[in-house]
Short mmCIF file of C-alpha atoms in Angstrom, two decimals:
data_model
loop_
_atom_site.label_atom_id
_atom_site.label_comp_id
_atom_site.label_asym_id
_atom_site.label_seq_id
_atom_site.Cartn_x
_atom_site.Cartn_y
_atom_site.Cartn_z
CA UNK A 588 141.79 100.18 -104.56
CA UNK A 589 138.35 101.37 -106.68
CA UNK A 590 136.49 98.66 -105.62
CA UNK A 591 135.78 95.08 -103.42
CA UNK A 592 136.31 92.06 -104.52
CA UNK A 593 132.87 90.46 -105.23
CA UNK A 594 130.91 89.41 -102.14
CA UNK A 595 131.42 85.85 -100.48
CA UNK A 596 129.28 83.02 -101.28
CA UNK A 597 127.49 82.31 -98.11
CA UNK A 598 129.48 79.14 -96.10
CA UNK A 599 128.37 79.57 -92.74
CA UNK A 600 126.16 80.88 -90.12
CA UNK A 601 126.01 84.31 -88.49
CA UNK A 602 127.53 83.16 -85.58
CA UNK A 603 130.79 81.95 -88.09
CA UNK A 604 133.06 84.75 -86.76
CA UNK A 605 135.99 84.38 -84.39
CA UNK A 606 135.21 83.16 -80.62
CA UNK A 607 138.34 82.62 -78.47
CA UNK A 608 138.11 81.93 -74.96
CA UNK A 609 140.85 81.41 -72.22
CA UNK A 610 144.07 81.37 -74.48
CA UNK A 611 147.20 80.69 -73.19
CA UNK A 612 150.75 80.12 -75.27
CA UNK A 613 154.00 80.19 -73.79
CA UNK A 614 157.54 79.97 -75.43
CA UNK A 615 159.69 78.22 -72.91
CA UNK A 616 159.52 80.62 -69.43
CA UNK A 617 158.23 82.94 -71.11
CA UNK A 618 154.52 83.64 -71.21
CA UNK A 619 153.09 85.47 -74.66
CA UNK A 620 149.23 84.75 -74.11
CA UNK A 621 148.22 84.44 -70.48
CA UNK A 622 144.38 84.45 -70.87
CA UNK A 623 142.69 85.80 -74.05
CA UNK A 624 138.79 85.96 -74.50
CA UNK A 625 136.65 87.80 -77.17
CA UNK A 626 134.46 87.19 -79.57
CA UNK A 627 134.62 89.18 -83.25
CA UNK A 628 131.74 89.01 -85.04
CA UNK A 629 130.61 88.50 -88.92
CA UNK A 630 129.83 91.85 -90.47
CA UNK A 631 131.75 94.16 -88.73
CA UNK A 632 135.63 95.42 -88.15
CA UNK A 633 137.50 94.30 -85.17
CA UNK A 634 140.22 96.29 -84.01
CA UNK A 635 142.97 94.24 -81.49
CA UNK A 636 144.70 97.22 -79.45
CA UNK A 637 147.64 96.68 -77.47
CA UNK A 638 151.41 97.74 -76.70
CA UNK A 639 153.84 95.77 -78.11
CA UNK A 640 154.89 92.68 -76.34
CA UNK A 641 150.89 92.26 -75.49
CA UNK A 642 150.88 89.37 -77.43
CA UNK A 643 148.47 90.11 -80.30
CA UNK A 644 150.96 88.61 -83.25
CA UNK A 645 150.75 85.62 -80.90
CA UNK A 646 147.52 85.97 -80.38
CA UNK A 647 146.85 85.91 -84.68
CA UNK A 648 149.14 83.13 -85.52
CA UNK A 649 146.87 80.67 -82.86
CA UNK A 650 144.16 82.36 -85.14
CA UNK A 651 146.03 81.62 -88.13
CA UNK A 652 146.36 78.02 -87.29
CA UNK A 653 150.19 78.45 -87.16
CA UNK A 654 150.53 77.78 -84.05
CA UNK A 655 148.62 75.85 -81.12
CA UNK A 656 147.50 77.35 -77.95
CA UNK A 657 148.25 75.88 -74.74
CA UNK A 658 145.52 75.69 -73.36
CA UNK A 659 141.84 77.32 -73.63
CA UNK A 660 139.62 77.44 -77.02
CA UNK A 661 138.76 78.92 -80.21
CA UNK A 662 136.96 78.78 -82.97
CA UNK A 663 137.44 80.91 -86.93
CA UNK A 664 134.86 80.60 -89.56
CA UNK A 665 133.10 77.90 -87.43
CA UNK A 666 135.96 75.25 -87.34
CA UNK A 667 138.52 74.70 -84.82
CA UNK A 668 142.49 75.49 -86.20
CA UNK A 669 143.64 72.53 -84.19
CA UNK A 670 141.33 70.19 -84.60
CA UNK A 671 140.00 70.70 -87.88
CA UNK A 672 143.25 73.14 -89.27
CA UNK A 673 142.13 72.58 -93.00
CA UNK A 674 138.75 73.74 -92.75
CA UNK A 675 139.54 76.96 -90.38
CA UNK A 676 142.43 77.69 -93.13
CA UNK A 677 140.44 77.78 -96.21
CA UNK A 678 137.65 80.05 -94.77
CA UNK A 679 140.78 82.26 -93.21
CA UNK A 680 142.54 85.39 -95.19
CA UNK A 681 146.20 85.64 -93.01
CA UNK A 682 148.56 88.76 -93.59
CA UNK A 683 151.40 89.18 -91.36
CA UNK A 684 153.21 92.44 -90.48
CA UNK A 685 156.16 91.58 -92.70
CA UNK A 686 155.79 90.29 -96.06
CA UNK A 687 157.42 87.21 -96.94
CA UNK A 688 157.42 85.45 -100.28
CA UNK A 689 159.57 84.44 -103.55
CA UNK A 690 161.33 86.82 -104.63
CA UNK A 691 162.44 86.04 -107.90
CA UNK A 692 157.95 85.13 -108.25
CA UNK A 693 156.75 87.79 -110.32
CA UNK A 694 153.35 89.49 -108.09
CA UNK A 695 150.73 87.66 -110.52
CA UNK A 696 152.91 84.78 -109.89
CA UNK A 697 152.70 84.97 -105.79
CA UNK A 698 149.07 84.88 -106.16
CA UNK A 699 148.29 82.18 -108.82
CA UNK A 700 150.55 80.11 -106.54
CA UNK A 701 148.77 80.95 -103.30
CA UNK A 702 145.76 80.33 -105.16
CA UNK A 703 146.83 76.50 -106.09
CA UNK A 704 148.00 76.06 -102.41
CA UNK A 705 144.01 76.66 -101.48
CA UNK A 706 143.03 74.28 -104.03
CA UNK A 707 141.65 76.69 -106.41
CA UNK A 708 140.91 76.34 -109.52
CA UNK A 709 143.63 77.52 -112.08
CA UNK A 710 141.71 79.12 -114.82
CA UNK A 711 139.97 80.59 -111.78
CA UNK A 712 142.85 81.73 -109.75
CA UNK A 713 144.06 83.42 -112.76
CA UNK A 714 141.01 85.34 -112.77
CA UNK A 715 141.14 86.06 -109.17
CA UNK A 716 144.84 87.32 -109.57
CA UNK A 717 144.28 89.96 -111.98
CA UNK A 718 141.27 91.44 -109.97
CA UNK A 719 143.09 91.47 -106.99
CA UNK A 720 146.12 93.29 -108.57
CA UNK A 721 143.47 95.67 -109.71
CA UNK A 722 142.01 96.25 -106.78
CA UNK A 723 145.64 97.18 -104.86
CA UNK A 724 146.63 99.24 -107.76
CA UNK A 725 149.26 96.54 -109.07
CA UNK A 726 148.21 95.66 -112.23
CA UNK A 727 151.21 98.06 -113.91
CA UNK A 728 153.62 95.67 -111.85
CA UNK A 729 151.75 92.37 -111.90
CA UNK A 730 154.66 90.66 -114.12
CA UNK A 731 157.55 92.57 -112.52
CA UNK A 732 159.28 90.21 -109.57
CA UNK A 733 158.46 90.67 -106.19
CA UNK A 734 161.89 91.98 -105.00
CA UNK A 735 161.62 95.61 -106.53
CA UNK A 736 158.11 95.93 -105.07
CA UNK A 737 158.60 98.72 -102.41
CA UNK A 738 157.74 98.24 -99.01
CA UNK A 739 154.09 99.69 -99.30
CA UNK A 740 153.17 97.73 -102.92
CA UNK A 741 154.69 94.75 -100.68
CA UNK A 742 151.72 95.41 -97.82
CA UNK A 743 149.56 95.93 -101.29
CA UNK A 744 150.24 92.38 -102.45
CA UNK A 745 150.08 90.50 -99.77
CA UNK A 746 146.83 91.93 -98.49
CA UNK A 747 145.54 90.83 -102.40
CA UNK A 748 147.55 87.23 -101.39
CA UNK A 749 145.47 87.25 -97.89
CA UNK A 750 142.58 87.32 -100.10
CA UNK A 751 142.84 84.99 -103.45
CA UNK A 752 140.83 82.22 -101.69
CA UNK A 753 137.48 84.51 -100.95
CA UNK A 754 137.75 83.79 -97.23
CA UNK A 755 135.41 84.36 -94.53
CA UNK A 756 137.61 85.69 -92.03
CA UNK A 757 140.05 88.08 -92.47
CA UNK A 758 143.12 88.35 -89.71
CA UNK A 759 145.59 91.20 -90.61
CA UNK A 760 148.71 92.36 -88.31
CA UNK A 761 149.93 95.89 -89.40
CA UNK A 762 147.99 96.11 -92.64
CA UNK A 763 149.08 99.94 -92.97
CA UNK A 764 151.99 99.81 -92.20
CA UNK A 765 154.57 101.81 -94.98
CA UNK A 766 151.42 102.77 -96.89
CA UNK A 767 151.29 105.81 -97.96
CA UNK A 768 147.58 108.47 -97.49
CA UNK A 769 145.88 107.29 -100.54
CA UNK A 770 146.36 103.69 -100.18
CA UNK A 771 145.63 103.96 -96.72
CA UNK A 772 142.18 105.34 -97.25
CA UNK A 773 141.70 102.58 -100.01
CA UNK A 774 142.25 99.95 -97.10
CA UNK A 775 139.96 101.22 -94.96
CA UNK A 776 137.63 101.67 -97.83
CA UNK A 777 138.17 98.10 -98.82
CA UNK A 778 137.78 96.82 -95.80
CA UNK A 779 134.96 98.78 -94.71
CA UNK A 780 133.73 97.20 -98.10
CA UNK A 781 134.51 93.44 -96.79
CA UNK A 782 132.71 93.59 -93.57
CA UNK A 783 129.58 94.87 -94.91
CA UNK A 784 129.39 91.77 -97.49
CA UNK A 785 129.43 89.81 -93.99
CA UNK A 786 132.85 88.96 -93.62
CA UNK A 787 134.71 89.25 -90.32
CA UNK A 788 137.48 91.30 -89.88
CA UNK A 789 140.38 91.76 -87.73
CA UNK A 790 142.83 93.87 -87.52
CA UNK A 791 145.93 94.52 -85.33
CA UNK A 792 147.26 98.18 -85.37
CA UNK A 793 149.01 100.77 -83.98
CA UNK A 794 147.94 103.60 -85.59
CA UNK A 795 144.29 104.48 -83.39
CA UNK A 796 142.91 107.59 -85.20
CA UNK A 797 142.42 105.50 -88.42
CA UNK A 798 141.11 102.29 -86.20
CA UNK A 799 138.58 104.64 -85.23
CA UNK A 800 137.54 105.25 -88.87
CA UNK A 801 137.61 102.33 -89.36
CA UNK A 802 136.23 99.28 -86.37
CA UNK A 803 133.32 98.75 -85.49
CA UNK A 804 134.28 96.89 -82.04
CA UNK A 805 137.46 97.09 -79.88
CA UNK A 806 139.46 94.11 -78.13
CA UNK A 807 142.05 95.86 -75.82
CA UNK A 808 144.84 93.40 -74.76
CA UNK A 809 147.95 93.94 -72.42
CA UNK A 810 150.42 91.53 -71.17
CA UNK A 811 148.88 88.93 -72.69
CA UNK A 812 145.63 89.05 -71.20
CA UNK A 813 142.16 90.80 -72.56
CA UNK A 814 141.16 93.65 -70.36
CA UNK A 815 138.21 95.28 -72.60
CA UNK A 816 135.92 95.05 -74.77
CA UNK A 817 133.20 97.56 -76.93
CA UNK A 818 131.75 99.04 -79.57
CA UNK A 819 133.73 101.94 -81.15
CA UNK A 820 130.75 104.02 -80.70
CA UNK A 821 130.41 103.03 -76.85
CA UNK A 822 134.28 104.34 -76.52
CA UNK A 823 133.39 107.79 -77.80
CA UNK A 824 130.85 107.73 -75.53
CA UNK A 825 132.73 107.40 -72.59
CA UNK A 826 134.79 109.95 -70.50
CA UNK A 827 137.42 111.86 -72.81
CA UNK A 828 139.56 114.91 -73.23
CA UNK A 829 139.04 117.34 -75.01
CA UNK A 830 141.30 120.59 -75.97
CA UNK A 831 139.38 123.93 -75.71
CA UNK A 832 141.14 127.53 -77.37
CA UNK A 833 139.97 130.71 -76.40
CA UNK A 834 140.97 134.23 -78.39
CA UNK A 835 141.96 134.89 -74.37
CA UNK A 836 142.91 132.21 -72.27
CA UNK A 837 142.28 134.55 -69.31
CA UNK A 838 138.10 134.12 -69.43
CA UNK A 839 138.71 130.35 -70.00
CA UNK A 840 140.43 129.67 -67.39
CA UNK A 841 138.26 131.86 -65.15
CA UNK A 842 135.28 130.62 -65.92
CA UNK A 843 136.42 126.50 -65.87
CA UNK A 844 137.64 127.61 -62.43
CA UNK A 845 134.66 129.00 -61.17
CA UNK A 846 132.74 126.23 -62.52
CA UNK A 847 134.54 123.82 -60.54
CA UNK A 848 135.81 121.91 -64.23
CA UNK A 849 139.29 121.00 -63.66
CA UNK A 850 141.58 121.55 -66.58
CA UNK A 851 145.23 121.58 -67.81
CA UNK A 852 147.34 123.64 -70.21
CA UNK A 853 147.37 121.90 -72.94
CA UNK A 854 150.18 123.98 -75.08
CA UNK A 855 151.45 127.48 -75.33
CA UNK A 856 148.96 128.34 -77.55
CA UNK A 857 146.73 128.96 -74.59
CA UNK A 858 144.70 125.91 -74.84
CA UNK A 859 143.37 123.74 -71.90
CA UNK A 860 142.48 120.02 -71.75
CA UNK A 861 139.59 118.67 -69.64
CA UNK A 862 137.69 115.34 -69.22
CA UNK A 863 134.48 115.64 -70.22
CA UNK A 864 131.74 112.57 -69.97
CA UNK A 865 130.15 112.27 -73.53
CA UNK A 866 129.40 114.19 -76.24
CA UNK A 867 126.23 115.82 -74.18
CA UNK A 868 128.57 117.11 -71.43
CA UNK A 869 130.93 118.81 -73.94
CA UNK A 870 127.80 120.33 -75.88
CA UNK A 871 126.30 121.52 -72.43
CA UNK A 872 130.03 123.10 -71.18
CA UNK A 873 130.40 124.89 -74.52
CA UNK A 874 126.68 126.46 -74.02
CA UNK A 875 128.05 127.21 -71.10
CA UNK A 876 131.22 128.84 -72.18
CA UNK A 877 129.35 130.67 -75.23
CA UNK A 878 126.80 132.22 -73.32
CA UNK A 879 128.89 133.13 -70.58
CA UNK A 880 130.94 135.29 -73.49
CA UNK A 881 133.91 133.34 -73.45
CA UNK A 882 135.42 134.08 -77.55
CA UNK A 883 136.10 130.27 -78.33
CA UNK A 884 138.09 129.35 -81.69
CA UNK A 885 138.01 125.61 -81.28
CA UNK A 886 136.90 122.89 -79.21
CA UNK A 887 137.31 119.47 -79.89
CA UNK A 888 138.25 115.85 -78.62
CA UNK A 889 142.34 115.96 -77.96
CA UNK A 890 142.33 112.39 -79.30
CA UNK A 891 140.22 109.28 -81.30
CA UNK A 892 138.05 107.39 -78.90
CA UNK A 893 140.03 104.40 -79.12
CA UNK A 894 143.79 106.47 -78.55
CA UNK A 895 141.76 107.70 -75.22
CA UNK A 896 140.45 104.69 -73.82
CA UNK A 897 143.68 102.49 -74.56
CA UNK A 898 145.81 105.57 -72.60
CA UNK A 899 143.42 105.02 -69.89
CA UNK A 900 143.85 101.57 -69.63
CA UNK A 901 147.70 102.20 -69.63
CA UNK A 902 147.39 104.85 -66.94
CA UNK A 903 145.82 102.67 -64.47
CA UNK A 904 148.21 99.78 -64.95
CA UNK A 905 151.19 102.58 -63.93
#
């Protein structure tokens, strides 16, 4: 993916992100969205966190105008899905997790036609397609049918598909998923790339390290409710572990002990894990350790700042 697609002509105010407040869907007894509120904003990366069964995919499609909330309110791009479906849709860029589509459609095909379902143009959604397949590294397959696509030039294509209309908002469930290292860096490039021409982004994952790479703010969800919100900087800012090596484990441990900082094995390697609060009390323990003669060979966070605070979350639910 070498480069963006070109930047969005301006159709709406900064405030033309994605506001949700008090969502609720159920599916018969069973509730998938209890009470969802956040706000993601234009010009930046939104990361939705959550075990499965937290209802984000639920959470999307009500984004996606697919399906209608039960109650509560929200707004994408400035319009409502429910209420005014056809305006939130053509300002709204929707992959899902699994790619669905024509098979026997050849991948220039899938687009043009995608294209013509947003009304555009067809010289120009001819135009569109071939940039896009050069942008996801298919134009060597753009007149081969979708069905021998693998799995990760499937993801490929249909993020190019969740784009052919230029649209404001982006909402993407799994986008990584069965991509392999280099296209995953070109996705976060990309997308990186899409926020910064004031688009907002959204993005469901699994995969935490590269969130944090990637998001600028954090929407934590669990049984269908929101339970936090914050910057990705603010995370890393917060209490988190970190996994400390010594050439002897011996000093280490002595001195953490007579320091009063509690600590855990962390592997037979000899390394320990402690909780440290912000960068500022790691930097002032490994003084600490340094000057105390303690041999160090590494010291760094055990985790991403996101992977830490969403295991916090799920340790005090336990």
């Amino acid at each position: 993916m070498p480069s963006a697609p070109p930047p969005a002509p301006d159709r709406g105010s900064s405030a033309d992100g994605i506001v949700a407040r008090g969502l609720r869907r159920t599916f018969g007894s069973v509730v998938a969205v209890d009470d969802m509120t956040f706000t993601a904003r234009p010009g930046a990366v939104t990361a939705l966190v959550g075990p499965n069964g937290a209802g984000k995919t639920t959470l999307l499609l009500m984004l996606a105008g697919l399906l209608v909330p039960d109650a509560g309110s929200l707004r994408v791009g400035g319009h409502d899905p429910v209420t005014d479906g056809v305006e939130a849709r053509r300002r709204t860029g929707w992959m899902p997790d699994v790619f669905g589509t024509w098979d026997s459609l050849t991948a220039r095909e899938v687009l043009t036609t995608f294209g013509a379902a947003y009304f555009v143009d067809r010289d120009a959604a001819a135009a569109r397609a071939d940039e896009l397949l050069a942008t996801v590294h298919l134009t060597e397959l753009a007149d081969a049918p979708a069905h021998v696509l693998s799995r990760g030039q499937k993801q490929r294509l249909g993020l190019a598909r969740a784009l052919v209309h230029d649209p404001q908002v982006l909402l993407l469930d799994e986008p990584a998923s069965g991509l392999d290292p280099r296209s995953r860096v070109d996705l976060r490039v990309l997308l990186r790339s899409l926020a910064e021409q004031g688009r907002t982004v959204l993005v469901s994952s699994h995969v935490l390290t590269e969130l944090d790479e990637l998001a600028d703010d954090a929407v934590f969800v669990s049984r269908g409710r929101t339970v936090r919100a914050e910057s990705v900087a603010g995370a890393a800012t917060g209490l988190r572990r970190w996994r400390l090596q010594a050439l002897d484990a011996v000093p280490l441990a002595a001195f953490l002990t007579q320091a009063g900082v509690p600590f855990e094995a962390a592997a037979d390697d000899g390394s320990v894990l402690v909780a440290l609060d912000g960068d500022p009390s790691a930097a002032a323990l490994l003084r600490d350790l340094v000057l105390a003669g303690v041999r160090l060979v590494s010291a760094a966070p055990a985790g991403g700042a996101l992977e830490q605070v969403y295991l916090s979350l799920e340790e005090e639910r336990r």
